[in-house]
Coordinates of C-alpha atoms in Angstrom, one line a residue:
Chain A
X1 CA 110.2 152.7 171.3
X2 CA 111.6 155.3 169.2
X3 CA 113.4 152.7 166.7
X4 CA 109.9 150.6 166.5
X5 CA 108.5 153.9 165.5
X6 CA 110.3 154.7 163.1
X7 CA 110.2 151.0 161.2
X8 CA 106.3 151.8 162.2
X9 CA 106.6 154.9 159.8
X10 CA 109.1 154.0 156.9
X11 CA 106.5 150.6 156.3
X12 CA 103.9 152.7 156.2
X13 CA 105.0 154.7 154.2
X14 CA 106.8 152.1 151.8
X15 CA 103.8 149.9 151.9
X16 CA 100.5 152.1 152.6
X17 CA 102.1 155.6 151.5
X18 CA 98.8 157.2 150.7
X19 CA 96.2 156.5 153.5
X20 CA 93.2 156.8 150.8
X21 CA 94.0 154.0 148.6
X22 CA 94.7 151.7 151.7
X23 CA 91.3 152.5 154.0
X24 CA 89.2 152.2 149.9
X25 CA 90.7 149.1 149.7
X26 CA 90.3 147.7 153.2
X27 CA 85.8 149.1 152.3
X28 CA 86.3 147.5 149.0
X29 CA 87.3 144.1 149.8
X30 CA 85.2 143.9 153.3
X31 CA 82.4 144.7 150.8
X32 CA 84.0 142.2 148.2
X33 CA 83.9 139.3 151.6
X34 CA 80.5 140.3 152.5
X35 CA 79.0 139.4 148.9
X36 CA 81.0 136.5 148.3
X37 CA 78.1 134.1 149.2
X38 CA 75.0 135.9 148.0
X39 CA 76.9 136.4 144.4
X40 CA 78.9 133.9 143.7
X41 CA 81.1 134.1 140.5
X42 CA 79.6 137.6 140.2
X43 CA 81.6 138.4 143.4
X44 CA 84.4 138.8 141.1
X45 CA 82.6 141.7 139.0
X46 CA 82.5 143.7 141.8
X47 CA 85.7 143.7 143.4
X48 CA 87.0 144.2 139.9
X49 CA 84.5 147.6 139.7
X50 CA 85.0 148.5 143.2
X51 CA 89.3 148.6 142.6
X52 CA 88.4 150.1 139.1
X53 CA 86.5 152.7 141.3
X54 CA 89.5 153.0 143.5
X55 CA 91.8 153.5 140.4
X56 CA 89.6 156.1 138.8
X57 CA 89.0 157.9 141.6
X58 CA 92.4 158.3 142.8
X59 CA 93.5 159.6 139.0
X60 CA 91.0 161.7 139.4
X61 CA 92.7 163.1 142.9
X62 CA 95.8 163.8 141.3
X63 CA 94.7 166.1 138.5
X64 CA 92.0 168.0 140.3
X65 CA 92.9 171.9 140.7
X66 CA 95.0 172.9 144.1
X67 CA 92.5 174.5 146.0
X68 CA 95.1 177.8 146.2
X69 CA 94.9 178.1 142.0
Chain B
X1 CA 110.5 108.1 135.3
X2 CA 106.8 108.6 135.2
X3 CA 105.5 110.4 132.5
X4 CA 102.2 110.7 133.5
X5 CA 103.0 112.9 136.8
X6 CA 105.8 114.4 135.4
X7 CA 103.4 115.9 132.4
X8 CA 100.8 117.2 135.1
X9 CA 104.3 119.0 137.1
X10 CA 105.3 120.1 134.0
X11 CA 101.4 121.3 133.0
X12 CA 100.2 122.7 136.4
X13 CA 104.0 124.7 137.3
X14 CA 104.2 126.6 134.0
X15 CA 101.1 128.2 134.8
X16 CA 102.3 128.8 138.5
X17 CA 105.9 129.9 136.7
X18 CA 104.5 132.1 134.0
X19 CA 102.6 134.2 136.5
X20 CA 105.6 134.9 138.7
X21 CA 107.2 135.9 135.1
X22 CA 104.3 138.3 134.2
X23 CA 105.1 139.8 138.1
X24 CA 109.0 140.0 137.9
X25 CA 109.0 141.2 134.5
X26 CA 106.5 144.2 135.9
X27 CA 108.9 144.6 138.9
X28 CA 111.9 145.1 136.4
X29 CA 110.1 147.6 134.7
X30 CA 109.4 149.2 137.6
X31 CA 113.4 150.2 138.0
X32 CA 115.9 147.7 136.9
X33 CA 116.6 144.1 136.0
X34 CA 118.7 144.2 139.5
X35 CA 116.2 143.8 142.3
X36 CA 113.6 141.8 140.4
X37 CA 116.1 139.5 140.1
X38 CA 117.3 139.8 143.8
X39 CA 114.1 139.8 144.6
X40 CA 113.3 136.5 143.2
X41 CA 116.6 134.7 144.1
X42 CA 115.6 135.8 147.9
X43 CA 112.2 134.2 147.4
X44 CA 113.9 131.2 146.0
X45 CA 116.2 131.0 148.5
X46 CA 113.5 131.0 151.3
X47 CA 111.5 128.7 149.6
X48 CA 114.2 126.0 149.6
X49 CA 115.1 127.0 152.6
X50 CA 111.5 126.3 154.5
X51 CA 110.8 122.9 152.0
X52 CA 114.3 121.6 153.0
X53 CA 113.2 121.7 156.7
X54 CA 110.0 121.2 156.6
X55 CA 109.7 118.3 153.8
X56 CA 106.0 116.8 153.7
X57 CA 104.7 118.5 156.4
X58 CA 104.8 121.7 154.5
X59 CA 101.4 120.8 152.6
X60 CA 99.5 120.8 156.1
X61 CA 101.5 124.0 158.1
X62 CA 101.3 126.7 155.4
X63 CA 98.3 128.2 154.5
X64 CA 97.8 128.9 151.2
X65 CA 94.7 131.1 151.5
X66 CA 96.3 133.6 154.0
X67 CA 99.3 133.9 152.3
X68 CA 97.8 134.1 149.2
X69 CA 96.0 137.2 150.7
X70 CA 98.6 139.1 152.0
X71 CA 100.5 138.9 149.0
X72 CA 97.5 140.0 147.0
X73 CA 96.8 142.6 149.0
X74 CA 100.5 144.1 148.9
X75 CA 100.7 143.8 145.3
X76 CA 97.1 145.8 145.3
X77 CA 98.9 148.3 147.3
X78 CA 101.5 148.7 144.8
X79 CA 99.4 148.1 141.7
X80 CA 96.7 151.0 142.5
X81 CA 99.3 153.5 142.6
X82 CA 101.2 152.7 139.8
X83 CA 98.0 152.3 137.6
X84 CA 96.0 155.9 139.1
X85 CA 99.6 157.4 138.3
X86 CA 100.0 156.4 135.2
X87 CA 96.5 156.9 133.9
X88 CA 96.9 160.4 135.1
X89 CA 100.3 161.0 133.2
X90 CA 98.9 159.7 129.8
X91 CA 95.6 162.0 130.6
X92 CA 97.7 164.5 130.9
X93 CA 100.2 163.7 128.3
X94 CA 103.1 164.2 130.7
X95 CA 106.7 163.4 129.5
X96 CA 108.9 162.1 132.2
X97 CA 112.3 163.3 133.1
X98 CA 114.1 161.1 134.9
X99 CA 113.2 158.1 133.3
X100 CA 112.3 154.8 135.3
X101 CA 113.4 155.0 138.3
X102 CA 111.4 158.2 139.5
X103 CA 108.0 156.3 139.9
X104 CA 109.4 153.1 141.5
X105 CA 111.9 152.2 143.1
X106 CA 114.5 149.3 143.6
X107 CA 112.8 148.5 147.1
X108 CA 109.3 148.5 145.7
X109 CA 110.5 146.4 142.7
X110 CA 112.1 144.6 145.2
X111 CA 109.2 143.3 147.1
X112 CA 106.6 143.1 144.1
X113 CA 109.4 140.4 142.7
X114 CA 110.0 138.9 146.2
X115 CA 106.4 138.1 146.9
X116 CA 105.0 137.2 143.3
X117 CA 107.9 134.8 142.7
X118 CA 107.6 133.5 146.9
X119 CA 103.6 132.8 146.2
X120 CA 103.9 131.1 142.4
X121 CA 107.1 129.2 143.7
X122 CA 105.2 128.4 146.9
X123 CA 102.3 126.6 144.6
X124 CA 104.8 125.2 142.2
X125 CA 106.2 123.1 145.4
X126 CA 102.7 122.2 146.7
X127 CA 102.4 121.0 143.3
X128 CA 105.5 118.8 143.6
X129 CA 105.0 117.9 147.3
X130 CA 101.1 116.7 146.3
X131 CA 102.1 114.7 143.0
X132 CA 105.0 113.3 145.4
X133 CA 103.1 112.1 148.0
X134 CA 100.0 110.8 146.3
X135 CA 101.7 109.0 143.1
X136 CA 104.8 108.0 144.8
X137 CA 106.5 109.7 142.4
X138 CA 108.6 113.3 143.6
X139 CA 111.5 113.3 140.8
X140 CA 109.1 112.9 137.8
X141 CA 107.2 116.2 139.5
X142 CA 110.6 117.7 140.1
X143 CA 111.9 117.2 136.7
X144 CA 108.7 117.8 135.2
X145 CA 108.2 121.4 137.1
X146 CA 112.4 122.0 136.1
X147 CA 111.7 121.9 132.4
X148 CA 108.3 124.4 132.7
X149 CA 111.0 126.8 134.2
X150 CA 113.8 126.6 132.3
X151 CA 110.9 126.9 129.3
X152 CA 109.3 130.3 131.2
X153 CA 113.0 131.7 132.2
X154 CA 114.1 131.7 128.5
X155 CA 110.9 133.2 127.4
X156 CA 111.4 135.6 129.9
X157 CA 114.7 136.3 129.0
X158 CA 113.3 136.7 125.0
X159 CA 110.8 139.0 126.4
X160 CA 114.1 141.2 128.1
X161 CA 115.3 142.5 124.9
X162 CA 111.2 143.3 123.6
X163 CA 110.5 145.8 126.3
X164 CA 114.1 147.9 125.5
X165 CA 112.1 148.9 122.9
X166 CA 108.4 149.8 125.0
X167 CA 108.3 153.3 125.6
X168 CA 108.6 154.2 129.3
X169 CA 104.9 155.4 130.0
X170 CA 103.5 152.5 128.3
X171 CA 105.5 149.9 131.1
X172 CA 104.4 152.1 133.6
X173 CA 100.8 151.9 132.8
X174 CA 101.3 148.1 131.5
X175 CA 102.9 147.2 135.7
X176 CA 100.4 149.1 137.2
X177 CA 97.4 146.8 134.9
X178 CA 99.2 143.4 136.2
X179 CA 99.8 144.5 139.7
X180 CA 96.3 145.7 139.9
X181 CA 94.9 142.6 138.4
X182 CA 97.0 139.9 140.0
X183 CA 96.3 142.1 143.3
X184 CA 92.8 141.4 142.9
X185 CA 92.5 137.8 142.0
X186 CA 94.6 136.8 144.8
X187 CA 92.9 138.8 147.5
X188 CA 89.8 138.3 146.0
X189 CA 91.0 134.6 146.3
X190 CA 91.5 134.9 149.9
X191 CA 88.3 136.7 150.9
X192 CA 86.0 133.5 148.9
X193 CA 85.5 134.7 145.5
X194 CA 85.3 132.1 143.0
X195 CA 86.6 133.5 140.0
X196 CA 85.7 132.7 136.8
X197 CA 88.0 130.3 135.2
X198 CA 90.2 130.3 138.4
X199 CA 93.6 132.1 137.6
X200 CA 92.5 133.1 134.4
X201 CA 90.3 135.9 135.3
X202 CA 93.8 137.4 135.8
X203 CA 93.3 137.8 132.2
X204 CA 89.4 139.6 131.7
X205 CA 90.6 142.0 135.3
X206 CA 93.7 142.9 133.1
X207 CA 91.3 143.5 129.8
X208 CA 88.8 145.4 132.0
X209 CA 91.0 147.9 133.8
X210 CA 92.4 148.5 130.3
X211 CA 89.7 149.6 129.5
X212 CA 88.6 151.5 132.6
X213 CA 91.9 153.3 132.7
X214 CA 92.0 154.2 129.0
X215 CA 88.6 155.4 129.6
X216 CA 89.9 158.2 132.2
X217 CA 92.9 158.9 130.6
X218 CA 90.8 160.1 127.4
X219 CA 88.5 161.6 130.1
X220 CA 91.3 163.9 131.6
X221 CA 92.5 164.8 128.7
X222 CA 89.3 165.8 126.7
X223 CA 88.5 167.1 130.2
X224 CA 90.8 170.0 129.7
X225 CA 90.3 170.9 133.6
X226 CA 93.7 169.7 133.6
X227 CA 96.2 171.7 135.2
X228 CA 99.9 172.0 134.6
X229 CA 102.6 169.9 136.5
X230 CA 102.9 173.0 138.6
X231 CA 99.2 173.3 139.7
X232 CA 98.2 169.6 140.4
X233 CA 97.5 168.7 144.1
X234 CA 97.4 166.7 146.5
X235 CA 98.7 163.5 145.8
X236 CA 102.1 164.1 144.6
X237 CA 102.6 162.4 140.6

């Protein structure tokens, strides 16, 4: 058990690492399956935006003051 | 011979082998020329592997779609982070001192060439598999899809000695663009989008978070609510 946690962890971390990206990207594309059929081609558009979002925001994260400065 | 099927091989695997170039190339940049290259034999290796035993009957147990998403959604994994990392490094105009290998990783670099060159190779042989089986004619497709890559493996290797000369924060931010991109035509693939063009949206999703990305960088850095290296949170850069 304590093995399969640990290979639990390290691909986690090697795969997922930062839990923000992975559960926006999980919204993003459940959003992305939703519209498929209503849009069509324009499906595409906004799983670009949505990941373009993701991206942005996620810059964003990293150069926003530490709440201690 | 026929020349006829072994044209389409030859036609439909250099698309399939280029990609898997664009994705290595990314993963050598990503550290060294060492794993991407593991990385890709490995893929190769399984590949023959699995079409040796399976033959035929490959075309109806695999499914393209689902593997096709996973991989996608991997390489999303990897591309996002390389791409909001190094957008926030050129916002902040931050020079890097440990070159390469601080952002990456062999094992990352790794797996982005393990499953890029596993999903393009996996086509390449449904390619040759299909052309086989409908046209009666499997070593035209083989030799036709063996000259596309020996033709994409030497531009590869042209394309080596070019990006010696790319400065380190520029292949950053160029992986992170074609990880991202690739990430999100292929799960976008899986979850029913029909793209635009089919594979070649890869190329407007690479344009567009160009843009995006250049767009935040400037923002950061007109921004000037930048701090220092020693003040910026969170998510460690």
């Amino acid at each position: 058990m304590n093995v399969l946690t640990k290979i639990g962890r390290y691909l986690w971390k090697f795969f997922v690492g930062d839990s923000f990206q992975f559960v926006a990207l999980i919204v993003a594309f459940g959003i992305v399956a939703l519209l498929a059929h209503p849009l069509g081609a324009w499906d595409g558009l906004v799983a670009f935006a949505l990941v373009a979002t993701i991206v942005s925001v996620d810059a964003w994260r990293m150069a926003r003051p530490a709440p201690h400065t | 011979m026929n020349w006829g099927f072994a044209a389409t091989a030859f036609g439909a695997s250099a698309v399939e082998f280029v990609e898997a170039a664009v994705i290595v190339v990314a993963a050598a940049a990503m550290a060294s020329w060492g794993p991407a290259l593991w990385g890709s034999l490995a893929a190769a290796g399984v590949l023959a592997a699995v079409t040796a035993i399976l033959g035929e009957t490959l075309l109806h147990l695999v499914p393209l779609g689902l593997l096709r998403g996973i991989i996608g959604a991997l390489l999303l994994l990897f591309g996002v982070k390389w791409l909001a990392k190094a957008t926030y490094r050129i916002g902040i105009a931050y020079k890097p001192h440990h070159g390469l290998k601080e952002m990456g990783g062999a094992k990352v670099a790794f797996a982005a060439a393990f499953n890029g060159v596993l999903l393009e190779g996996a086509e390449v042989v449904f390619i040759i598999l299909a052309l086989g089986a409908t046209g009666r004619a499997l070593g035209s497709a083989i030799v036709g899809a063996a000259v596309a890559l020996v033709l994409v493996a030497t531009a590869t290797g042209a394309a080596r000695r070019l990006l010696n000369n790319v400065p380190e924060i520029a292949l950053k931010y160029a992986v992170g663009i074609m990880l991202t991109s690739f990430g999100t035509l292929w799960l976008g693939e899986a979850v029913g989008v029909p793209w635009w063009g089919s594979d070649a949206s890869v190329i407007w999703l690479a344009l567009g978070n160009l843009v995006v990305s250049g767009a935040i960088a400037l923002f950061l850095r007109r921004g000037q609510s930048v701090p220092s290296q020693s003040t910026a949170t969170g998510v460690q850069a």
